Amino acid sequence: MKPLALLSVSDKTGLLDLARELSTTYNFQLISSGGTAKAIKAAELEVTKVSDYTGAPEILGGRVKTLHPRIHGGILARLDLPEHQQDLNDNAIQPIRIVVVNLYPFEETIAKPNVTLEDAIENIDIGGPTLIRASAKNYKHVAVLSNPSQYAELLEELKANNGETTLEFRKKLAVAAFKHTQSYDTAIAKYLSGDLVSNLESLEEKSTNTLSSSYTLLCNNPKPLRYGENPHQPATWYQVGATPKGWSAAQQLQGKELSFNNLLDLEAARSIIAEFGDDQPAAVIIKHNNPCGVAIGSTIAEAYQKAFEADSTSAFGGIVALNRPIDEETAQLLNKTFLECVVAPACVPSVASILSKKQNLRVLVLSDFHQGSHETVKTIAGGMLVQRSDDESVKPDTWKVVTQKQPTPEQLQELIFAWKVSRHVKSNAIVITKDSTTIGIGAGQMNRVGSAKIALEQAGEKAQGAFLASDGFFPFDDSVRTAAAAGITAIVQPGGSLRDADSIKAADELGLVMVLTGIRHFLH
């Protein structure tokens, strides 16, 4: 009697080659359902439909096909137990030795624009995960393949072992299978939870201060990195979800492989450049996860040059993000200094030869800078912290001018620019800008006065007539007075201190504009 192999796949990549080898070279009897059986039969290979093997028709529009004792008995039977052998004989069930299954494309379905809940539900596989889990549970007797990438390895295993598979090989496949079904179930749970949240929010029943009662990270496609933040730290880059998006979907045009630190800095650059949308050309230069230069210009070349000149010393070895395609003029400017990475939504064809002169420069194309994560995750001992990302749009119409002096429209636009940058600087953050360009940044200091002094010292004489943004409130009026003494014209800050009145009074005394946003942007 021929050994049985069950094939039931949604993704038919490599299916026919595998079926042909199993059938003709290793003499397996093939059992298949639905479209898989149809594809194998069309290739003129012998195949038995599941419904013919079980004697039970496919029902409920295909929802029930393989859920049958003759299938699952053949998969779950322990061949080393006489009582299992007896059950197989009594019920005319033959052991199934190889199971090849991949699942309905749930994540691909929900990634489509305007997908309906009904479409998503119908792409939740039931029989497939059941087959995979049953086969993986009984890996001592069954080889389960859950991804077309495993087909070649199976055939090599059969060739090396006279048509058999080793226990070690089957166990490895079982581990991959359980990881696969875990990821699949997690994707479904996250999608349905999101749908539930949407419904609750529409009824105004969802608290803004709560997240899910459980949290699972769905990670795939691991890419080992040379090392982590330092050479003695191993590191791996995981893709979240089955469908590449964000940096996993970016195209690297040239340069060395991305490092752990590159990716962290690229994400910091992406989050800042996303603030400026497509309205005006914008450029940002990141160093050690903080911006050292951010600017808006009439052209992308001008924006980059302004950002570079904001702190040309720190820009050396930096990460650059641009919200416009890299043109020839910008490429020439980029080549003038050592940079680690440049990312833009596109590159005009003629710049390839210019940028290639810097062979180690990593040049990436990321089509959508706005596709960030809606949650941030940080690990702590024994657990992790999860929060909704600080991605709420800047809303100047909700700001409150608290000084006697009112901002002009031009001053308000500069304050908006400074505020957008400040939310991406490590707190305590002080950002000083002029002409839509950062001229001084104080980041990560233990007190706000220290950050202000660093930013003002960096700005120097340019601070005359400049603008200051603070990511948190001023607990005292000392920073306001220090800023005024350096020449600052207007300040934007969240407010909320018990001593707000002192800071406002100082601003009025010194002839400053002060605007309160009512929202804080600490970045730890």
Short mmCIF file of C-alpha atoms in Angstrom, two decimals:
data_model
loop_
_atom_site.label_atom_id
_atom_site.label_comp_id
_atom_site.label_asym_id
_atom_site.label_seq_id
_atom_site.Cartn_x
_atom_site.Cartn_y
_atom_site.Cartn_z
CA MET A 1 0.00 0.00 0.00
CA LYS A 2 1.33 3.45 -0.94
CA PRO A 3 2.08 5.94 1.85
CA LEU A 4 -0.32 8.88 2.00
CA ALA A 5 0.51 12.56 1.54
CA LEU A 6 -2.20 15.18 2.07
CA LEU A 7 -1.83 18.42 0.10
CA SER A 8 -4.22 21.33 0.70
CA VAL A 9 -2.77 24.73 -0.09
CA SER A 10 -3.92 28.26 -0.77
CA ASP A 11 -0.54 29.41 -2.12
CA LYS A 12 0.24 27.02 -4.95
CA THR A 13 3.84 28.14 -5.42
CA GLY A 14 5.95 25.04 -6.08
CA LEU A 15 2.94 22.75 -5.60
CA LEU A 16 3.12 20.83 -8.86
CA ASP A 17 6.86 20.15 -8.66
CA LEU A 18 6.42 18.84 -5.12
CA ALA A 19 3.38 16.74 -6.05
CA ARG A 20 5.20 15.27 -9.04
CA GLU A 21 8.22 14.27 -6.95
CA LEU A 22 6.10 12.77 -4.15
CA SER A 23 3.96 10.84 -6.60
CA THR A 24 6.45 9.62 -9.20
CA THR A 25 9.78 9.47 -7.38
CA TYR A 26 8.66 8.43 -3.88
CA ASN A 27 5.41 6.63 -4.75
CA PHE A 28 3.10 8.58 -2.41
CA GLN A 29 -0.65 8.47 -2.90
CA LEU A 30 -1.80 12.11 -3.04
CA ILE A 31 -4.95 13.28 -1.31
CA SER A 32 -6.11 16.84 -1.96
CA SER A 33 -9.10 19.09 -1.54
CA GLY A 34 -10.78 21.73 -3.66
CA GLY A 35 -8.55 23.84 -5.89
CA THR A 36 -5.42 21.91 -4.91
CA ALA A 37 -6.84 18.66 -6.28
CA LYS A 38 -7.97 20.46 -9.40
CA ALA A 39 -4.49 21.90 -10.01
CA ILE A 40 -2.77 18.53 -9.48
CA LYS A 41 -5.23 16.75 -11.76
CA ALA A 42 -4.74 19.40 -14.46
CA ALA A 43 -1.01 18.55 -14.37
CA GLU A 44 -1.98 14.97 -15.23
CA LEU A 45 -0.91 13.62 -11.86
CA GLU A 46 -2.92 11.00 -10.00
CA VAL A 47 -4.78 12.46 -7.03
CA THR A 48 -7.66 11.41 -4.76
CA LYS A 49 -10.08 14.10 -3.70
CA VAL A 50 -10.61 14.36 0.04
CA SER A 51 -14.36 13.95 -0.43
CA ASP A 52 -13.81 10.66 -2.29
CA TYR A 53 -11.36 9.42 0.35
CA THR A 54 -13.66 10.26 3.28
CA GLY A 55 -16.96 9.54 1.59
CA ALA A 56 -18.21 12.90 2.86
CA PRO A 57 -18.84 15.86 0.51
CA GLU A 58 -17.35 19.30 0.92
CA ILE A 59 -20.11 21.38 2.52
CA LEU A 60 -20.99 24.90 3.63
CA GLY A 61 -19.38 26.48 0.59
CA GLY A 62 -16.04 24.82 1.35
CA ARG A 63 -15.96 25.68 5.06
CA VAL A 64 -15.90 21.94 5.85
CA LYS A 65 -13.59 19.80 3.73
CA THR A 66 -10.88 18.05 5.72
CA LEU A 67 -12.57 17.94 9.14
CA HIS A 68 -13.20 14.19 9.14
CA PRO A 69 -12.05 11.17 11.26
CA ARG A 70 -10.44 9.46 8.27
CA ILE A 71 -8.22 12.52 7.80
CA HIS A 72 -7.45 13.42 11.39
CA GLY A 73 -7.30 9.81 12.54
CA GLY A 74 -4.68 9.19 9.87
CA ILE A 75 -2.70 12.21 11.03
CA LEU A 76 -2.97 11.81 14.82
CA ALA A 77 -2.45 8.06 15.09
CA ARG A 78 0.59 7.01 17.10
CA LEU A 79 1.97 4.14 15.09
CA ASP A 80 3.88 2.81 18.11
CA LEU A 81 0.69 2.10 20.07
CA PRO A 82 -1.18 -1.15 19.33
CA GLU A 83 -4.51 0.38 20.40
CA HIS A 84 -4.08 3.18 17.83
CA GLN A 85 -3.24 0.61 15.16
CA GLN A 86 -6.39 -1.28 16.09
CA ASP A 87 -8.52 1.86 15.79
CA LEU A 88 -7.07 2.52 12.34
CA ASN A 89 -7.85 -1.05 11.22
CA ASP A 90 -11.37 -1.01 12.67
CA ASN A 91 -12.22 2.24 10.86
CA ALA A 92 -10.39 1.60 7.57
CA ILE A 93 -8.07 4.54 8.19
CA GLN A 94 -4.63 4.67 6.63
CA PRO A 95 -1.81 6.69 8.28
CA ILE A 96 -0.95 9.99 6.61
CA ARG A 97 2.81 10.53 6.63
CA ILE A 98 3.20 13.95 4.99
CA VAL A 99 0.86 16.94 5.32
CA VAL A 100 1.39 19.99 3.11
CA VAL A 101 -0.83 22.93 4.08
CA ASN A 102 -0.69 26.68 3.84
CA LEU A 103 -3.46 28.93 4.97
CA TYR A 104 -6.03 31.30 3.51
CA PRO A 105 -4.35 34.69 2.91
CA PHE A 106 -5.90 36.47 5.88
CA GLU A 107 -3.25 39.18 6.30
CA GLU A 108 -3.11 39.83 2.56
CA THR A 109 -6.89 40.18 2.56
CA ILE A 110 -7.10 42.69 5.42
CA ALA A 111 -4.25 44.69 3.87
CA LYS A 112 -6.45 45.48 0.86
CA PRO A 113 -8.11 48.90 0.80
CA ASN A 114 -11.78 48.93 1.79
CA VAL A 115 -11.80 45.27 2.85
CA THR A 116 -15.05 44.34 4.57
CA LEU A 117 -15.39 42.42 7.81
CA GLU A 118 -17.26 39.72 5.88
CA ASP A 119 -14.31 39.30 3.47
CA ALA A 120 -11.93 39.07 6.42
CA ILE A 121 -14.06 36.47 8.20
CA GLU A 122 -14.28 34.28 5.11
CA ASN A 123 -10.48 34.31 4.88
CA ILE A 124 -10.07 32.87 8.37
CA ASP A 125 -8.86 29.34 7.73
CA ILE A 126 -10.24 26.61 10.02
CA GLY A 127 -9.36 23.30 8.42
CA GLY A 128 -5.83 24.39 7.56
CA PRO A 129 -4.67 25.33 11.09
CA THR A 130 -6.35 22.19 12.40
CA LEU A 131 -4.39 20.03 9.96
CA ILE A 132 -1.16 21.85 10.77
CA ARG A 133 -1.56 21.61 14.54
CA ALA A 134 -2.59 17.95 14.43
CA SER A 135 0.38 17.08 12.24
CA ALA A 136 2.80 19.10 14.36
CA LYS A 137 1.51 17.45 17.54
CA ASN A 138 2.22 14.03 16.02
CA TYR A 139 5.59 15.01 14.54
CA LYS A 140 7.08 11.69 15.66
CA HIS A 141 5.13 10.11 12.81
CA VAL A 142 4.12 12.98 10.48
CA ALA A 143 6.08 15.60 8.51
CA VAL A 144 4.13 18.87 8.20
CA LEU A 145 5.04 21.58 5.68
CA SER A 146 3.42 24.97 6.29
CA ASN A 147 5.36 27.09 3.78
CA PRO A 148 6.42 26.54 0.13
CA SER A 149 9.97 27.48 1.14
CA GLN A 150 10.20 24.09 2.89
CA TYR A 151 9.49 21.99 -0.20
CA ALA A 152 13.05 21.77 -1.49
CA GLU A 153 14.35 20.81 1.95
CA LEU A 154 11.75 18.01 2.20
CA LEU A 155 12.79 16.57 -1.15
CA GLU A 156 16.45 16.67 -0.11
CA GLU A 157 15.50 14.89 3.13
CA LEU A 158 13.59 12.18 1.25
CA LYS A 159 16.47 11.71 -1.16
CA ALA A 160 19.02 11.37 1.63
CA ASN A 161 16.91 8.88 3.64
CA ASN A 162 15.47 6.55 0.99
CA GLY A 163 12.06 8.21 0.91
CA GLU A 164 11.79 8.72 4.68
CA THR A 165 12.18 11.71 6.98
CA THR A 166 14.18 11.84 10.19
CA LEU A 167 12.70 12.62 13.59
CA GLU A 168 14.97 15.66 13.91
CA PHE A 169 13.70 17.03 10.59
CA ARG A 170 10.04 16.42 11.50
CA LYS A 171 10.49 18.14 14.86
CA LYS A 172 12.00 21.19 13.15
CA LEU A 173 9.01 21.32 10.81
CA ALA A 174 6.64 21.03 13.78
CA VAL A 175 8.23 23.99 15.55
CA ALA A 176 7.89 26.08 12.37
CA ALA A 177 4.26 24.93 12.06
CA PHE A 178 3.30 25.98 15.58
CA LYS A 179 4.99 29.36 15.08
CA HIS A 180 3.05 29.75 11.85
CA THR A 181 -0.35 29.05 13.39
CA GLN A 182 0.51 31.30 16.34
CA SER A 183 1.25 34.17 13.97
CA TYR A 184 -1.88 33.46 11.98
CA ASP A 185 -4.12 33.43 15.06
CA THR A 186 -2.47 36.56 16.42
CA ALA A 187 -3.14 38.43 13.19
CA ILE A 188 -6.80 37.45 13.34
CA ALA A 189 -7.11 38.40 17.00
CA LYS A 190 -5.46 41.78 16.43
CA TYR A 191 -7.72 42.49 13.45
CA LEU A 192 -10.92 41.51 15.24
CA SER A 193 -9.85 43.40 18.36
CA GLY A 194 -9.30 46.47 16.21
CA ASP A 195 -12.71 46.05 14.66
CA LEU A 196 -14.25 45.74 18.11
CA VAL A 197 -12.39 48.84 19.30
CA SER A 198 -13.66 50.77 16.26
CA ASN A 199 -17.23 49.77 17.04
CA LEU A 200 -16.88 50.69 20.69
CA GLU A 201 -15.29 54.02 19.87
CA SER A 202 -18.12 54.80 17.49
CA LEU A 203 -20.45 54.28 20.46
CA GLU A 204 -18.16 56.37 22.68
CA GLU A 205 -17.76 53.41 25.04
CA LYS A 206 -14.01 53.02 24.71
CA SER A 207 -11.81 54.63 27.35
CA THR A 208 -8.96 56.63 25.84
CA ASN A 209 -6.67 55.37 28.61
CA THR A 210 -6.97 51.64 27.97
CA LEU A 211 -5.27 49.20 25.61
CA SER A 212 -6.01 45.55 24.94
CA SER A 213 -6.21 43.21 27.93
CA SER A 214 -3.47 41.13 26.28
CA TYR A 215 -0.73 42.00 23.85
CA THR A 216 1.14 39.79 21.40
CA LEU A 217 3.84 40.79 18.97
CA LEU A 218 3.51 39.11 15.57
CA CYS A 219 7.01 39.00 14.09
CA ASN A 220 8.29 37.21 11.00
CA ASN A 221 11.17 37.13 8.54
CA PRO A 222 14.09 37.57 10.97
CA LYS A 223 17.19 39.24 9.54
CA PRO A 224 20.33 38.83 11.66
CA LEU A 225 22.26 42.10 11.96
CA ARG A 226 26.02 42.41 12.34
CA TYR A 227 25.46 43.44 15.94
CA GLY A 228 23.26 45.65 18.10
CA GLU A 229 24.04 49.04 19.58
CA ASN A 230 27.58 47.76 20.30
CA PRO A 231 29.68 44.97 18.76
CA HIS A 232 29.28 42.64 21.77
CA GLN A 233 25.45 42.67 21.45
CA PRO A 234 23.81 40.17 19.04
CA ALA A 235 20.80 41.63 17.23
CA THR A 236 18.08 40.63 14.77
CA TRP A 237 15.61 42.68 12.74
CA TYR A 238 12.10 41.21 12.70
CA GLN A 239 9.31 42.13 10.35
CA VAL A 240 5.97 42.74 12.08
CA GLY A 241 3.20 40.89 10.28
CA ALA A 242 3.33 38.68 7.22
CA THR A 243 3.15 41.55 4.72
CA PRO A 244 6.26 43.76 4.40
CA LYS A 245 5.58 47.36 5.32
CA GLY A 246 7.49 50.31 6.67
CA TRP A 247 11.23 49.67 6.61
CA SER A 248 10.68 46.04 5.61
CA ALA A 249 9.13 47.35 2.38
CA ALA A 250 11.82 49.97 1.74
CA GLN A 251 14.13 49.49 -1.25
CA GLN A 252 17.85 49.86 -0.66
CA LEU A 253 19.48 51.16 -3.83
CA GLN A 254 23.10 51.01 -2.72
CA GLY A 255 25.49 50.84 0.20
CA LYS A 256 26.33 48.49 3.05
CA GLU A 257 23.78 46.46 4.97
CA LEU A 258 21.68 48.38 7.46
CA SER A 259 22.82 48.20 11.08
CA PHE A 260 20.82 48.19 14.30
CA ASN A 261 21.68 51.85 14.95
CA ASN A 262 20.96 52.78 11.32
CA LEU A 263 17.43 51.43 11.66
CA LEU A 264 16.80 53.26 14.93
CA ASP A 265 18.01 56.53 13.44
CA LEU A 266 16.09 55.98 10.20
CA GLU A 267 12.89 55.53 12.19
CA ALA A 268 13.59 58.73 14.13
CA ALA A 269 14.13 60.53 10.82
CA ARG A 270 10.96 59.06 9.32
CA SER A 271 8.82 60.17 12.25
CA ILE A 272 10.05 63.77 11.95
CA ILE A 273 9.79 64.05 8.18
CA ALA A 274 6.24 62.66 8.39
CA GLU A 275 5.29 65.80 10.37
CA PHE A 276 5.70 67.96 7.28
CA GLY A 277 3.61 65.98 4.81
CA ASP A 278 3.92 66.93 1.18
CA ASP A 279 3.17 70.65 1.43
CA GLN A 280 6.78 71.91 1.44
CA PRO A 281 10.18 70.34 0.79
CA ALA A 282 11.62 69.27 4.14
CA ALA A 283 14.86 67.66 5.31
CA VAL A 284 16.04 66.20 8.59
CA ILE A 285 19.46 65.01 9.72
CA ILE A 286 19.55 62.58 12.66
CA LYS A 287 22.45 61.78 14.94
CA HIS A 288 22.13 59.31 17.82
CA ASN A 289 18.33 59.30 17.55
CA ASN A 290 18.03 63.09 17.89
CA PRO A 291 17.71 65.67 15.11
CA CYS A 292 20.75 67.87 14.64
CA GLY A 293 19.20 69.75 11.72
CA VAL A 294 15.63 70.15 10.43
CA ALA A 295 14.56 72.61 7.77
CA ILE A 296 11.94 73.56 5.21
CA GLY A 297 12.98 75.08 1.89
CA SER A 298 11.63 76.13 -1.48
CA THR A 299 13.40 73.11 -3.00
CA ILE A 300 14.59 69.85 -1.47
CA ALA A 301 18.19 70.90 -2.12
CA GLU A 302 17.64 74.14 -0.21
CA ALA A 303 15.92 72.28 2.64
CA TYR A 304 18.84 69.86 2.94
CA GLN A 305 21.45 72.62 2.80
CA LYS A 306 19.66 74.57 5.54
CA ALA A 307 19.39 71.44 7.70
CA PHE A 308 23.08 70.68 7.16
CA GLU A 309 24.19 74.20 8.04
CA ALA A 310 22.08 74.10 11.21
CA ASP A 311 24.78 71.88 12.76
CA SER A 312 27.33 70.83 10.15
CA THR A 313 29.62 69.33 12.80
CA SER A 314 27.00 66.91 14.10
CA ALA A 315 25.76 66.17 10.59
CA PHE A 316 28.99 64.27 9.86
CA GLY A 317 28.05 60.57 9.86
CA GLY A 318 24.36 61.38 10.16
CA ILE A 319 21.14 59.95 8.75
CA VAL A 320 19.25 62.11 6.24
CA ALA A 321 15.55 61.94 5.40
CA LEU A 322 13.96 63.96 2.61
CA ASN A 323 10.27 64.26 1.75
CA ARG A 324 10.96 64.82 -1.95
CA PRO A 325 12.74 62.64 -4.53
CA ILE A 326 16.51 63.07 -4.58
CA ASP A 327 17.40 65.23 -7.59
CA GLU A 328 20.83 65.93 -9.08
CA GLU A 329 21.42 69.13 -7.12
CA THR A 330 20.60 67.43 -3.83
CA ALA A 331 22.71 64.40 -4.71
CA GLN A 332 25.71 66.64 -5.30
CA LEU A 333 25.19 68.25 -1.89
CA LEU A 334 24.82 64.87 -0.18
CA ASN A 335 28.14 63.76 -1.64
CA LYS A 336 30.02 66.62 0.01
CA THR A 337 30.09 65.03 3.46
CA PHE A 338 30.22 61.60 5.04
CA LEU A 339 26.70 60.28 5.73
CA GLU A 340 25.53 56.87 6.89
CA CYS A 341 22.11 56.74 5.21
CA VAL A 342 19.82 58.78 3.01
CA VAL A 343 16.13 57.99 2.61
CA ALA A 344 13.64 59.64 0.29
CA PRO A 345 10.34 58.72 -1.39
CA ALA A 346 12.15 58.30 -4.73
CA CYS A 347 15.32 59.09 -6.71
CA VAL A 348 15.39 60.59 -10.17
CA PRO A 349 17.19 58.13 -12.48
CA SER A 350 20.16 60.38 -13.18
CA VAL A 351 21.30 60.55 -9.53
CA ALA A 352 22.40 56.91 -9.33
CA SER A 353 25.77 57.64 -10.90
CA ILE A 354 26.29 60.64 -8.60
CA LEU A 355 25.48 58.82 -5.36
CA SER A 356 27.44 55.72 -6.39
CA LYS A 357 30.63 57.70 -5.90
CA LYS A 358 29.95 57.17 -2.18
CA GLN A 359 29.86 53.38 -2.34
CA ASN A 360 29.25 52.83 1.36
CA LEU A 361 26.40 55.37 1.55
CA ARG A 362 23.15 53.53 2.15
CA VAL A 363 20.46 55.00 -0.13
CA LEU A 364 16.90 53.91 0.52
CA VAL A 365 13.53 54.57 -1.08
CA LEU A 366 10.55 54.56 1.29
CA SER A 367 7.37 55.38 -0.57
CA ASP A 368 5.24 56.14 2.50
CA PHE A 369 6.81 58.06 5.38
CA HIS A 370 3.48 58.14 7.22
CA GLN A 371 3.17 54.38 7.72
CA GLY A 372 4.44 54.25 11.27
CA SER A 373 3.40 52.02 14.16
CA HIS A 374 0.30 52.97 16.13
CA GLU A 375 1.91 51.58 19.28
CA THR A 376 5.33 51.70 20.87
CA VAL A 377 6.76 48.80 22.83
CA LYS A 378 9.64 48.83 25.31
CA THR A 379 10.86 45.91 27.38
CA ILE A 380 11.54 46.04 31.09
CA ALA A 381 12.61 43.28 33.47
CA GLY A 382 9.84 40.70 33.50
CA GLY A 383 7.55 42.46 31.09
CA MET A 384 7.03 45.20 28.55
CA LEU A 385 5.44 48.60 28.29
CA VAL A 386 2.99 49.32 25.48
CA GLN A 387 1.55 52.72 24.65
CA ARG A 388 -0.23 54.34 21.78
CA SER A 389 2.25 56.22 19.65
CA ASP A 390 2.51 59.97 20.08
CA ASP A 391 1.25 60.53 16.55
CA GLU A 392 -1.60 62.94 17.21
CA SER A 393 -1.52 65.72 14.65
CA VAL A 394 -0.52 69.24 15.68
CA LYS A 395 -3.67 71.35 16.16
CA PRO A 396 -2.77 75.06 16.33
CA ASP A 397 -6.43 76.04 16.42
CA THR A 398 -6.58 74.62 19.96
CA TRP A 399 -3.54 76.59 21.17
CA LYS A 400 -3.96 79.48 23.57
CA VAL A 401 -2.03 82.76 23.39
CA VAL A 402 -1.49 83.74 27.05
CA THR A 403 0.59 86.91 26.67
CA GLN A 404 -0.41 90.46 25.91
CA LYS A 405 1.64 90.32 22.74
CA GLN A 406 -0.05 88.32 19.99
CA PRO A 407 1.83 86.31 17.33
CA THR A 408 1.68 87.41 13.71
CA PRO A 409 0.63 84.74 11.18
CA GLU A 410 4.28 84.35 10.20
CA GLN A 411 5.34 83.94 13.83
CA LEU A 412 2.63 81.35 14.39
CA GLN A 413 3.91 79.30 11.43
CA GLU A 414 7.43 79.37 12.90
CA LEU A 415 6.09 78.26 16.29
CA ILE A 416 4.27 75.40 14.59
CA PHE A 417 7.52 74.35 12.92
CA ALA A 418 9.44 74.49 16.21
CA TRP A 419 6.74 72.56 18.03
CA LYS A 420 6.69 69.79 15.41
CA VAL A 421 10.41 69.28 15.84
CA SER A 422 10.38 69.44 19.65
CA ARG A 423 8.11 66.43 20.00
CA HIS A 424 10.83 64.27 18.39
CA VAL A 425 13.70 65.39 20.60
CA LYS A 426 14.61 63.44 23.73
CA SER A 427 13.22 65.22 26.77
CA ASN A 428 13.93 67.55 28.38
CA ALA A 429 13.77 69.13 24.91
CA ILE A 430 14.34 72.72 23.89
CA VAL A 431 14.29 73.58 20.19
CA ILE A 432 15.20 76.99 18.76
CA THR A 433 14.30 77.83 15.17
CA LYS A 434 14.49 80.64 12.68
CA ASP A 435 13.43 80.79 9.04
CA SER A 436 11.93 77.28 9.34
CA THR A 437 15.30 75.88 10.35
CA THR A 438 16.57 74.53 13.65
CA ILE A 439 19.45 76.62 14.97
CA GLY A 440 19.76 75.18 18.46
CA ILE A 441 18.65 71.91 20.07
CA GLY A 442 19.01 70.91 23.70
CA ALA A 443 18.15 67.24 24.22
CA GLY A 444 18.00 64.71 27.00
CA GLN A 445 19.17 66.89 29.87
CA MET A 446 18.21 66.25 33.47
CA ASN A 447 16.69 69.75 33.80
CA ARG A 448 15.05 72.12 31.35
CA VAL A 449 17.38 75.01 32.17
CA GLY A 450 20.33 72.85 31.07
CA SER A 451 18.61 72.03 27.76
CA ALA A 452 17.80 75.70 27.20
CA LYS A 453 21.40 76.76 27.81
CA ILE A 454 22.71 74.13 25.35
CA ALA A 455 20.22 75.15 22.66
CA LEU A 456 20.84 78.89 23.12
CA GLU A 457 24.61 78.44 23.14
CA GLN A 458 24.37 76.49 19.90
CA ALA A 459 22.14 79.16 18.35
CA GLY A 460 24.53 81.95 19.39
CA GLU A 461 23.87 85.28 17.72
CA LYS A 462 21.22 83.66 15.53
CA ALA A 463 18.99 83.50 18.60
CA GLN A 464 18.17 87.18 18.07
CA GLY A 465 14.57 87.18 16.82
CA ALA A 466 14.33 83.36 16.98
CA PHE A 467 11.63 81.07 18.36
CA LEU A 468 11.73 78.52 21.17
CA ALA A 469 9.72 75.33 21.71
CA SER A 470 9.73 73.30 24.91
CA ASP A 471 8.31 69.76 24.99
CA GLY A 472 7.24 70.20 28.64
CA PHE A 473 6.11 73.08 30.82
CA PHE A 474 8.45 75.52 32.56
CA PRO A 475 8.37 74.80 36.32
CA PHE A 476 9.91 78.24 36.95
CA ASP A 477 10.35 81.43 34.96
CA ASP A 478 14.16 81.08 34.78
CA SER A 479 14.20 79.52 31.29
CA VAL A 480 11.90 82.25 29.99
CA ARG A 481 14.23 84.95 31.25
CA THR A 482 17.29 83.13 29.89
CA ALA A 483 15.61 82.84 26.48
CA ALA A 484 14.64 86.52 26.40
CA ALA A 485 18.15 87.57 27.32
CA ALA A 486 19.47 85.61 24.33
CA GLY A 487 17.04 87.36 21.97
CA ILE A 488 14.17 84.87 21.66
CA THR A 489 10.98 86.47 20.32
CA ALA A 490 8.29 83.86 20.96
CA ILE A 491 7.85 80.64 22.97
CA VAL A 492 5.56 77.66 22.53
CA GLN A 493 5.15 75.22 25.41
CA PRO A 494 2.42 72.93 26.76
CA GLY A 495 1.67 74.79 30.00
CA GLY A 496 0.23 73.03 32.99
CA SER A 497 2.74 74.06 35.66
CA LEU A 498 1.59 75.38 39.03
CA ARG A 499 3.83 78.34 38.21
CA ASP A 500 2.50 79.02 34.71
CA ALA A 501 1.50 82.49 35.89
CA ASP A 502 5.13 83.28 36.74
CA SER A 503 6.32 82.28 33.27
CA ILE A 504 3.53 84.24 31.59
CA LYS A 505 4.25 87.29 33.73
CA ALA A 506 7.95 87.13 32.81
CA ALA A 507 7.06 86.84 29.12
CA ASP A 508 4.86 89.93 29.35
CA GLU A 509 7.54 91.88 31.21
CA LEU A 510 10.10 90.99 28.54
CA GLY A 511 7.81 91.58 25.54
CA LEU A 512 7.65 87.93 24.40
CA VAL A 513 4.87 86.00 22.73
CA MET A 514 3.92 82.84 24.63
CA VAL A 515 1.59 80.17 23.33
CA LEU A 516 0.33 77.18 25.32
CA THR A 517 -0.52 73.99 23.41
CA GLY A 518 -2.18 72.10 26.25
CA ILE A 519 -0.39 68.89 25.30
CA ARG A 520 2.97 67.54 26.44
CA HIS A 521 5.41 65.57 24.25
CA PHE A 522 7.95 63.85 26.48
CA LEU A 523 10.13 61.39 24.56
CA HIS A 524 12.07 58.95 26.72
#
